[in-house]
Coordinates of C-alpha atoms in Angstrom, one line a residue:
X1 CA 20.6 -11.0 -43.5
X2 CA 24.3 -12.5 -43.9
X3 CA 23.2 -15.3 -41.3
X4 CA 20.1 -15.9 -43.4
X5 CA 21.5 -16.1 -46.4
X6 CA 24.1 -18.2 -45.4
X7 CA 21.9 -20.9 -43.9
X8 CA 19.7 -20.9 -47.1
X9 CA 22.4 -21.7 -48.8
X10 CA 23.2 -24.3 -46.9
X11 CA 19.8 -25.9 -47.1
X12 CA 19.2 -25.8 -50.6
X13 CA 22.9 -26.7 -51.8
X14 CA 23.8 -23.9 -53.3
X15 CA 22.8 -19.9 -54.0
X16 CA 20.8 -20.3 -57.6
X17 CA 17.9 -19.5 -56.1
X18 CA 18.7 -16.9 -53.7
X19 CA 18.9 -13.0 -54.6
X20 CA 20.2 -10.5 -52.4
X21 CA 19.4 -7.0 -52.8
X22 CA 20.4 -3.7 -51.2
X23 CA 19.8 0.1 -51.4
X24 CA 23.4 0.9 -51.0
X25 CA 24.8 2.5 -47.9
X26 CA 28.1 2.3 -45.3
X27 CA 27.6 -1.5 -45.0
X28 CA 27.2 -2.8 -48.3
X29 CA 30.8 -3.4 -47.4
X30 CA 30.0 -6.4 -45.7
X31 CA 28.1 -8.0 -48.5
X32 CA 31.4 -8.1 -51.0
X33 CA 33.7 -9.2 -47.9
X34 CA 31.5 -12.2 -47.0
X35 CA 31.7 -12.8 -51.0
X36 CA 27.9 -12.9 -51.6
X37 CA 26.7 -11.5 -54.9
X38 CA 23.9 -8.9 -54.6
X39 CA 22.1 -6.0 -56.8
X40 CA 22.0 -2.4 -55.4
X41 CA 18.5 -0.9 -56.6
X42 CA 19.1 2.6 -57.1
X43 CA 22.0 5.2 -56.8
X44 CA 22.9 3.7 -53.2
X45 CA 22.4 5.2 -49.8
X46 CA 25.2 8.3 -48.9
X47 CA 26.7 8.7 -45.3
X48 CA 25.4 11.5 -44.8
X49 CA 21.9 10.1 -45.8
X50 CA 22.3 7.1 -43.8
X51 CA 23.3 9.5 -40.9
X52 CA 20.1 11.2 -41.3
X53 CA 17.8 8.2 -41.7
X54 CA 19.4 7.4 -37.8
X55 CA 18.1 10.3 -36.7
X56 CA 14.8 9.6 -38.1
X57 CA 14.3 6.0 -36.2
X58 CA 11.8 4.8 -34.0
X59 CA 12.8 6.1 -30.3
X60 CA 15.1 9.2 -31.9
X61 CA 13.1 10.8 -35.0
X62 CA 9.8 12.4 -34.5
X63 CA 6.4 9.9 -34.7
X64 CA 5.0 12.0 -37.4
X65 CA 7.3 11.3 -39.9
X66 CA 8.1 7.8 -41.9
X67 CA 12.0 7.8 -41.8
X68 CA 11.8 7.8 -45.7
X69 CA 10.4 11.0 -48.0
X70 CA 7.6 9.7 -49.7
X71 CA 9.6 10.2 -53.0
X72 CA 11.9 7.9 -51.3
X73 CA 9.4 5.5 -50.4
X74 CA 7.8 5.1 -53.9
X75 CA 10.4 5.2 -56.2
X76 CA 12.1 2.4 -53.8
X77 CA 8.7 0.6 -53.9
X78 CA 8.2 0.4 -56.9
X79 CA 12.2 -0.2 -57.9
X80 CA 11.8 -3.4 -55.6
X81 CA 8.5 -4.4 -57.1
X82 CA 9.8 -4.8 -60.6
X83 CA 12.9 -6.1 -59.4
X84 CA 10.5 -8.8 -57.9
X85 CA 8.6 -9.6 -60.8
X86 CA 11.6 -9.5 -63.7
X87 CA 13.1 -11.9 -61.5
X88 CA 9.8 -14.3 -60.5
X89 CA 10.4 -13.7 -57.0
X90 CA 8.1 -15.6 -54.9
X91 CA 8.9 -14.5 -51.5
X92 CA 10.8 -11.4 -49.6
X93 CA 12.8 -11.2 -46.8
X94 CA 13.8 -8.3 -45.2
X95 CA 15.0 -6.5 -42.0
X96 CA 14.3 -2.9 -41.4
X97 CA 14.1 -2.1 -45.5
X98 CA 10.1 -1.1 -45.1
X99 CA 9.3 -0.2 -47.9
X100 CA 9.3 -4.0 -48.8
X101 CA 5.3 -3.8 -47.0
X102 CA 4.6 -1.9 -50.2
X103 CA 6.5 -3.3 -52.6
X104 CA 5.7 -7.0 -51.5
X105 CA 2.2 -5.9 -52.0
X106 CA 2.3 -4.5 -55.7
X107 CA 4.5 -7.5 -56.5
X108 CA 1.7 -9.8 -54.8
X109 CA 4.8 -11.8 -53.2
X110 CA 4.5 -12.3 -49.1
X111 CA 6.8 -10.2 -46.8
X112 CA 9.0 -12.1 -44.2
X113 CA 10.1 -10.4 -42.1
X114 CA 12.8 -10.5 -38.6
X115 CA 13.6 -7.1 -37.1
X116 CA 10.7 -7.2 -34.7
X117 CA 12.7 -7.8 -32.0
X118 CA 10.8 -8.7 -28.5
X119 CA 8.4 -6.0 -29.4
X120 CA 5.3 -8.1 -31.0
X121 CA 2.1 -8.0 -30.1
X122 CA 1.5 -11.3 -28.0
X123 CA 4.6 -9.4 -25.7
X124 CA 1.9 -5.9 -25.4
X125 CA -1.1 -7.8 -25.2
X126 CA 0.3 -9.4 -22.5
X127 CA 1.2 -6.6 -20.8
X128 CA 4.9 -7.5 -20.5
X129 CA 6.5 -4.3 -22.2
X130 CA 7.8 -2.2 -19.3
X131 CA 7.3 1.3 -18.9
X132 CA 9.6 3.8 -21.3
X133 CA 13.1 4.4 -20.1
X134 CA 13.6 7.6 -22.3
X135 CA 10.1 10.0 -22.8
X136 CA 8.2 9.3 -25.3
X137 CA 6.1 12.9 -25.8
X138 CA 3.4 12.4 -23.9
X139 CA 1.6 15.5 -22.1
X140 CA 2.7 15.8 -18.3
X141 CA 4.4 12.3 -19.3
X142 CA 7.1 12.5 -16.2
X143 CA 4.0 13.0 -13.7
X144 CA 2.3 9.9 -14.8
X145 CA 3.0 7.0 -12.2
X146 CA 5.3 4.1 -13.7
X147 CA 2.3 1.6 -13.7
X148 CA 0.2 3.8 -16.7
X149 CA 3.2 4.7 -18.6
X150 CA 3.6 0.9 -18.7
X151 CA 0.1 0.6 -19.9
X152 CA 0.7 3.3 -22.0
X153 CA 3.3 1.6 -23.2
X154 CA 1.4 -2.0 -24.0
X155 CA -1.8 -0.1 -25.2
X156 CA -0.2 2.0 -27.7
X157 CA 1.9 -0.3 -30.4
X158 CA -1.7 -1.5 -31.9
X159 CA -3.4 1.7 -31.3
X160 CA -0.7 4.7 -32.8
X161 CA -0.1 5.0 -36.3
X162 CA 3.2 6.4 -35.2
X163 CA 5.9 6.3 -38.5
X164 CA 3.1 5.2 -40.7
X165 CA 1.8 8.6 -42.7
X166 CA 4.4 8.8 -45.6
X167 CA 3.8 4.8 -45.9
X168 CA 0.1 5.3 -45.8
X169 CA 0.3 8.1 -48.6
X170 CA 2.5 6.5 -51.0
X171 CA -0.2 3.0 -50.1
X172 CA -2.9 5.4 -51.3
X173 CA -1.0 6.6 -54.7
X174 CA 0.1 2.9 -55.4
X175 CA -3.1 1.2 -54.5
X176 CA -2.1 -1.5 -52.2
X177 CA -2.7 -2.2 -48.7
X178 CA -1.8 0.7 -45.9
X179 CA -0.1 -0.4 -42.8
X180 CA -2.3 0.0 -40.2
X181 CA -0.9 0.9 -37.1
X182 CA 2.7 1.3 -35.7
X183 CA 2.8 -2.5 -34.5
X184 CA 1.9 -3.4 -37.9
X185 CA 4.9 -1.8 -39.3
X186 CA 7.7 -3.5 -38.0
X187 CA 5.7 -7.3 -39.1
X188 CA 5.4 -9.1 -42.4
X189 CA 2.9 -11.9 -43.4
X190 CA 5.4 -14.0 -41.6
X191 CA 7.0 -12.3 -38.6
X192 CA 10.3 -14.4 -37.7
X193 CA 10.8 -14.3 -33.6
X194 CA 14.2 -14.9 -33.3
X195 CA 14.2 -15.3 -29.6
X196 CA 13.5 -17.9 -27.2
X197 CA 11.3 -18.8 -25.0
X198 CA 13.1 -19.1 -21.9
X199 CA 14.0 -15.2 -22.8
X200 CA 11.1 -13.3 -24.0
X201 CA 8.6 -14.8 -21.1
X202 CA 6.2 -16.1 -23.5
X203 CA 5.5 -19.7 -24.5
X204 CA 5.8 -21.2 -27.9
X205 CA 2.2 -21.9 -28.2
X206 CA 1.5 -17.8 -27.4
X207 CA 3.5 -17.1 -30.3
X208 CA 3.3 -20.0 -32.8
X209 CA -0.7 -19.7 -32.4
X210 CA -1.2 -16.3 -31.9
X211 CA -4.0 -14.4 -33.6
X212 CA -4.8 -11.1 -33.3
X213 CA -7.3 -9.6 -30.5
X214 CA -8.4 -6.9 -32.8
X215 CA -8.0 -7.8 -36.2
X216 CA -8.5 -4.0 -37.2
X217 CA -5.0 -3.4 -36.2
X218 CA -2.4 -5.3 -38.9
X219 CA -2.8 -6.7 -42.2
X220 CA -4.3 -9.7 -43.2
X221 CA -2.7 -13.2 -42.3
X222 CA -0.2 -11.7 -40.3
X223 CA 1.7 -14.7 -38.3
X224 CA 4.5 -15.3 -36.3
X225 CA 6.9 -18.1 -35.6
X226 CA 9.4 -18.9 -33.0
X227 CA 12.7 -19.3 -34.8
X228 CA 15.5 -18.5 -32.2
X229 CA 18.3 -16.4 -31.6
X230 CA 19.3 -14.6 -34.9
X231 CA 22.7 -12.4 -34.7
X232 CA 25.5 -11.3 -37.1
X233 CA 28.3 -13.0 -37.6
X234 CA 31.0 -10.8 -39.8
X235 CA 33.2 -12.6 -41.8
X236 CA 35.6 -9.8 -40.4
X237 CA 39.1 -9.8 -38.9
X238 CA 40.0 -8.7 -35.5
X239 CA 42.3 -5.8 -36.2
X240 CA 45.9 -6.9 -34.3
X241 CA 45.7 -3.5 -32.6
X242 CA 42.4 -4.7 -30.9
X243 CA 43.7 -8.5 -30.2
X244 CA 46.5 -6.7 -28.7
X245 CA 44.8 -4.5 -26.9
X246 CA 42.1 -7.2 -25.8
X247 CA 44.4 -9.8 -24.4
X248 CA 46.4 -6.5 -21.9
X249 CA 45.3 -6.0 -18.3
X250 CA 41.9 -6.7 -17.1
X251 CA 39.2 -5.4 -16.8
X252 CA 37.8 -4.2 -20.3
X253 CA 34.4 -2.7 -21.2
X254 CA 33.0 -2.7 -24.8
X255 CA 31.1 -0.3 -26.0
X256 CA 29.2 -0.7 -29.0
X257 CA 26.0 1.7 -29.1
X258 CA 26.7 1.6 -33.2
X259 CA 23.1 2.9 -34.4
X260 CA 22.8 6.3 -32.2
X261 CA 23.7 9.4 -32.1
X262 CA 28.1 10.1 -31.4
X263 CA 26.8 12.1 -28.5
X264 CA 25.4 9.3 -26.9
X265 CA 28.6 7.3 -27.5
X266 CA 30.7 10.0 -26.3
X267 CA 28.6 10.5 -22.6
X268 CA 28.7 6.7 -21.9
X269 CA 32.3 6.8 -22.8
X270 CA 32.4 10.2 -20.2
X271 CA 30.9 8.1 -17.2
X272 CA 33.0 4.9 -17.9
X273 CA 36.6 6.6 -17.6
X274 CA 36.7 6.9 -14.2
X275 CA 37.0 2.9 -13.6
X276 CA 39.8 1.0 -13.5
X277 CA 38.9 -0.6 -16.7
X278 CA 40.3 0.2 -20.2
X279 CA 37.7 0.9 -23.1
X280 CA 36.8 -0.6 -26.4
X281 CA 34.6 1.6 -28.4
X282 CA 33.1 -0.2 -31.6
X283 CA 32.9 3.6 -33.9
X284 CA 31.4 1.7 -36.9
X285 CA 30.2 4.9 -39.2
X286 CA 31.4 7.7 -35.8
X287 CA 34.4 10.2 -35.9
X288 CA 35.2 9.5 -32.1
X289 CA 38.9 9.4 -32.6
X290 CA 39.1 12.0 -30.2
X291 CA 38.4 10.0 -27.5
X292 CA 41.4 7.7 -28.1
X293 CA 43.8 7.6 -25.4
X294 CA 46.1 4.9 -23.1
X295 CA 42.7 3.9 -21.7
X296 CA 40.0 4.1 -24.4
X297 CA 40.3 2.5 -27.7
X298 CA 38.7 3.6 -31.0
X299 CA 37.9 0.7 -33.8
X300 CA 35.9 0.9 -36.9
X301 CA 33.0 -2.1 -37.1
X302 CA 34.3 -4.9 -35.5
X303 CA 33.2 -8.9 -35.4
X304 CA 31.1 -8.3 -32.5
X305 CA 30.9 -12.3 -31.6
X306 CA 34.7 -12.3 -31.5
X307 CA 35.2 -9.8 -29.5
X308 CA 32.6 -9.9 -26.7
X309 CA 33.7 -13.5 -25.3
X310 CA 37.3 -11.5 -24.9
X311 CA 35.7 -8.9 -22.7
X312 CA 34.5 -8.4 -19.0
X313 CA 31.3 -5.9 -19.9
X314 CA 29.4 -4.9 -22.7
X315 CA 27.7 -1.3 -23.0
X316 CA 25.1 -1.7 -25.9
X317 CA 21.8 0.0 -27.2
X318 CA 19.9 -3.2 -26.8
X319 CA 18.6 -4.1 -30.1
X320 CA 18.3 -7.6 -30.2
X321 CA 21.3 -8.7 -32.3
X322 CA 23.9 -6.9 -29.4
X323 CA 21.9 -8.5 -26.7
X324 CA 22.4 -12.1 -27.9
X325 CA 25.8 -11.1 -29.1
X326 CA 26.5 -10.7 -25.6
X327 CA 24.2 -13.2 -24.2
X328 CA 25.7 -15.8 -26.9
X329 CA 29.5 -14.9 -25.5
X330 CA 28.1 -15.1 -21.8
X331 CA 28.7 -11.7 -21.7
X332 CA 26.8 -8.9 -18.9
X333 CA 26.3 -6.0 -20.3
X334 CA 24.6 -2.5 -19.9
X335 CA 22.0 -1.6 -22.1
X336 CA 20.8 2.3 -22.9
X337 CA 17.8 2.1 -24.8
X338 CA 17.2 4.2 -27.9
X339 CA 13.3 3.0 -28.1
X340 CA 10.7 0.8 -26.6
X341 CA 11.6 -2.5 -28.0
X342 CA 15.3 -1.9 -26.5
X343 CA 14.0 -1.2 -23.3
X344 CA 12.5 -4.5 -23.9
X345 CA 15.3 -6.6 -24.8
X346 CA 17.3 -5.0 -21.9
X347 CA 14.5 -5.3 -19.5
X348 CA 14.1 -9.2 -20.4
X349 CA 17.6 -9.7 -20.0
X350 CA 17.8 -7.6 -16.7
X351 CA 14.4 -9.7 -15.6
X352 CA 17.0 -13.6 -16.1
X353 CA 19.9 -10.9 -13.8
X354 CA 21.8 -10.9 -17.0
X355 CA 21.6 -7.0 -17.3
X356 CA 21.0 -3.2 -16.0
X357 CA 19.1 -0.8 -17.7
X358 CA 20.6 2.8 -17.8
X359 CA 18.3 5.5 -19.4
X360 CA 19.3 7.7 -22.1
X361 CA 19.3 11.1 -19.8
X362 CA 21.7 9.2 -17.4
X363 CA 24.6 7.8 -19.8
X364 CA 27.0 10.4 -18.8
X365 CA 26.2 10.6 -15.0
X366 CA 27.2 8.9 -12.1
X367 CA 24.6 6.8 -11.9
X368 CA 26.2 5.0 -14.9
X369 CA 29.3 4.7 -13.4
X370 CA 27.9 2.9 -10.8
X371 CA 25.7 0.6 -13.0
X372 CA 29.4 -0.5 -14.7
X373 CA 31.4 -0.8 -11.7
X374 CA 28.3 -3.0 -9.7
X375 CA 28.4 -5.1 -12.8
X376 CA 32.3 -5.8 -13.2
X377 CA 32.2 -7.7 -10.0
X378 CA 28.7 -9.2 -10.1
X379 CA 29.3 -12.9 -10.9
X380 CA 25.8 -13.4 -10.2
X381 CA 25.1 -11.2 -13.7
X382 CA 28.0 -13.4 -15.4
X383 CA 26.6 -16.5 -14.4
X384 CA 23.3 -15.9 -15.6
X385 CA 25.0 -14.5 -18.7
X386 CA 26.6 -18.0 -18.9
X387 CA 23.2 -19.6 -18.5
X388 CA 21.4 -17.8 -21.2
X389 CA 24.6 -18.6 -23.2
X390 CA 24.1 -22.4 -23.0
X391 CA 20.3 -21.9 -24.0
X392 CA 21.1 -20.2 -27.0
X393 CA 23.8 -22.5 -28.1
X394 CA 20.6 -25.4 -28.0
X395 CA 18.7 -23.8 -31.1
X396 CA 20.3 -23.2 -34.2
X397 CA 18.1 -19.4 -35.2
X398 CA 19.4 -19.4 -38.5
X399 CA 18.8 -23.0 -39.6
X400 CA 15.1 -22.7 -38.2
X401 CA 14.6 -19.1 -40.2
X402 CA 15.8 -20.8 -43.4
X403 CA 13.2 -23.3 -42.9
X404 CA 10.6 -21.1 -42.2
X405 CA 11.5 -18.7 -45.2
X406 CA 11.5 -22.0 -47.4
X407 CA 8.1 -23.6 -46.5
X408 CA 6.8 -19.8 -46.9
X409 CA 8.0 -19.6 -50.3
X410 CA 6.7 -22.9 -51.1
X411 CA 2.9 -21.8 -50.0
X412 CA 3.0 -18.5 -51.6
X413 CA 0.9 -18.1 -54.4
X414 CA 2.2 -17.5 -57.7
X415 CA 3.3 -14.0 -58.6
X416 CA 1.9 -11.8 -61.1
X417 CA 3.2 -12.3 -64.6
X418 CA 3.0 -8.5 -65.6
X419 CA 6.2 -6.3 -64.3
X420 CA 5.4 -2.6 -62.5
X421 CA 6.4 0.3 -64.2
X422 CA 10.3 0.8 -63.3
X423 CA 10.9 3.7 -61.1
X424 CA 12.6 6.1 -63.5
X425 CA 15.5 3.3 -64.5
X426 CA 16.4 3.4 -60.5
X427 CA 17.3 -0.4 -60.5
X428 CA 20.2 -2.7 -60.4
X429 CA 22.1 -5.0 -63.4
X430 CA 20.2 -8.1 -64.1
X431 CA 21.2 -11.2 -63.0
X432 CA 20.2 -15.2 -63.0
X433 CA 16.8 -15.3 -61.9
X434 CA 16.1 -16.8 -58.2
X435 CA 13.2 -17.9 -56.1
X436 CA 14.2 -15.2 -52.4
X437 CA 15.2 -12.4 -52.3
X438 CA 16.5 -10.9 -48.8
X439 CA 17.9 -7.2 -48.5
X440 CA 20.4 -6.0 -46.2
X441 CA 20.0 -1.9 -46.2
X442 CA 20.7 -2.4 -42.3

């Protein structure tokens, strides 16, 4: 959200017409560092809540819930809805904060949207998803052969309302659209894919052009656009104990599986210590200090693209912003997927050599060591890291999201005139009025 705001800004000259708005939580942090302005709708978002609503994600909570309460959902909804309409918001971005696909609705404004990932629906159509690296609860799953847990795997996304029932209830009480299956979810009326090409396997025209095979499935209009890579960039400092431990003996491995569980943390961290590397371990929101020693380093959240070109391998979950993070540095890494479109990032970059996949139920085995130590001395995997790197440094993501977000804006029609009720008074000061509004809850 930081990379979109700032290129926004850039395009149109200034911020007048740009809103940011959060519901609170451990990294609103970032928002006052960078200097932006933003409102916080509601009472913000605890720790211990936001530790909770990890455990709740797609790959790591159960399929039959929503990640928010429904109370959750609808007093957000509607907080964001009026917030929309007192400040003649015309268009929405947001990554991961879903209850925009209701509020966006009730405010009549269109949804952008970025978080998708590699997990759209021209990549499943396609057949290109592979099979789950973790189980996803299927009956007799681990007998299934690979090949139909990879169709399972492609068929599903359009077909499961997985993580939709508390959005579909709250849909019903506020009389807007439902959100029709589990691929539908994670897209917007404009679907930013902040990839490229040369990476996800697909061609611009398959995603530019693509239109649904059965309509049934997502909303209305849904569209996507090619946009490019699209990663943070913290206006943070390197803390001098990390420079100085960065620039001592080589080799050094950085871990950074931030939105998990510690445990999982804590078992890749296990399997690395027998190499002759030292450790970096990005803790962002963790208590892992017990891990610290002469070899292993604990940090808070860290700049990830200044740090990853000053190390020799990356151990990451695999969302998309800590693949390119890597990718962008020319950085291997290992990726241990918490859900499917992680094991799609990592498979994609393993598929150019750039990367191994290690399940989740192997972190803390051997089998990871061996992963890490093959890919220390690989310069087969650094060159193609290297390769990727000079791809992504050709297309400005950013630059083309802003455009896309502005042209969006400037199609949409007008909003309604008449606010929503307020959600109980759960909603930040007023400000100037602006024209986007883009949240950052993640």
């Amino acid at each position: 959200m930081l990379e979109i705001y700032r290129a926004l800004r850039e395009r149109e000259g200034s911020a007048a017409g740009i809103k940011v708005v959060t519901h609170g939580g451990p990294y609103e942090s970032l928002l006052r560092a960078a200097g932006v302005p933003y409102d916080v709708l509601g009472p913000g978002v605890s720790t211990q809540r936001y530790q909770e609503f990890l455990r709740s994600i797609p790959g790591i909570g159960p399929p039959g819930q929503s990640m928010w309460t429904d109370e959750e959902l609808r007093s957000y909804a509607v907080a964001e809805a009026e917030y929309f309409a007192r400040h003649q918001v015309t268009a929405a971005v947001t990554g991961w904060t879903l209850t925009a696909l209701l509020s966006a609705r009730l405010a009549g404004i269109p949804l952008i949207t970025e978080h998708a990932g590699s997990f759209l629906p021209p990549v499943f159509e396609q057949g290109l998803l592979p099979a789950p690296s973790m189980p996803v609860g299927l009956p007799g799953e681990r007998l299934l052969p690979r090949r139909v847990r990879r169709w399972i795997q492609n068929a599903a996304p359009a077909r499961l309302g997985h993580y939709t029932a508390g959005f579909n209830r709250v849909a019903a009480e506020l009389g807007v659209e439902p959100v029709p299956s589990f691929a539908a979810l994670l897209l917007g009326d404009l679907t930013l894919v902040t990839d490229v090409p040369e990476l996800l396997g697909l061609p611009r025209a398959d995603v530019d052009g693509w239109t649904p095979r059965d309509p049934r499935r997502y909303r209305p209009g849904t569209r996507l656009r090619y946009t490019g890579p699209l990663y943070a960039r913290l206006d943070l400092p390197v803390p001098d104990q990390v420079r100085a431990f960065l620039a001592g003996p080589r080799p050094v491995i950085y871990v950074a599986i931030t939105s998990s569980t510690p445990e999982l943390v804590r078992q890749a961290v296990s399997a690395l210590t027998p190499l002759a590397a030292r450790i970096l371990v990005a803790a962002t929101t963790h208590d892992l200090t017990d891990l610290a020693s002469d070899q292993v380093m604990i940090a808070g959240l860290l700049p990830n693209h200044l740090v990853m070109g000053d190390v020799d391998l990356a151990v990451i979950a695999g969302g998309q912003g800590s693949v390119q993070t890597a990718l962008a540095a020319g950085v291997p890494f290992v990726g241990i997927p918490l859900q499917p479109e992680q094991d799609a990032n990592v498979t994609f970059a393993q598929n150019q050599g750039a990367a191994r996949l290690v399940a989740q139920e192997a972190a803390g085995t051997p089998a990871m060591t061996a992963t890490a130590r093959d890919l220390l001395t690989d310069t087969a995997a650094r060159d193609n890291a290297r390769r990727l790197k000079q791809i992504f440094a050709a297309v400005d993501g950013p630059a083309a999201a802003a455009l896309a977000i502005i042209e969006a804006a400037a199609h949409a029609p007008e909003p309604p005139n008449v606010p929503p009720r307020p959600a109980n008074g759960a909603v930040g000061p007023k400000e100037q009025g602006g024209s986007l509004w883009t949240t950052s809850q993640r």
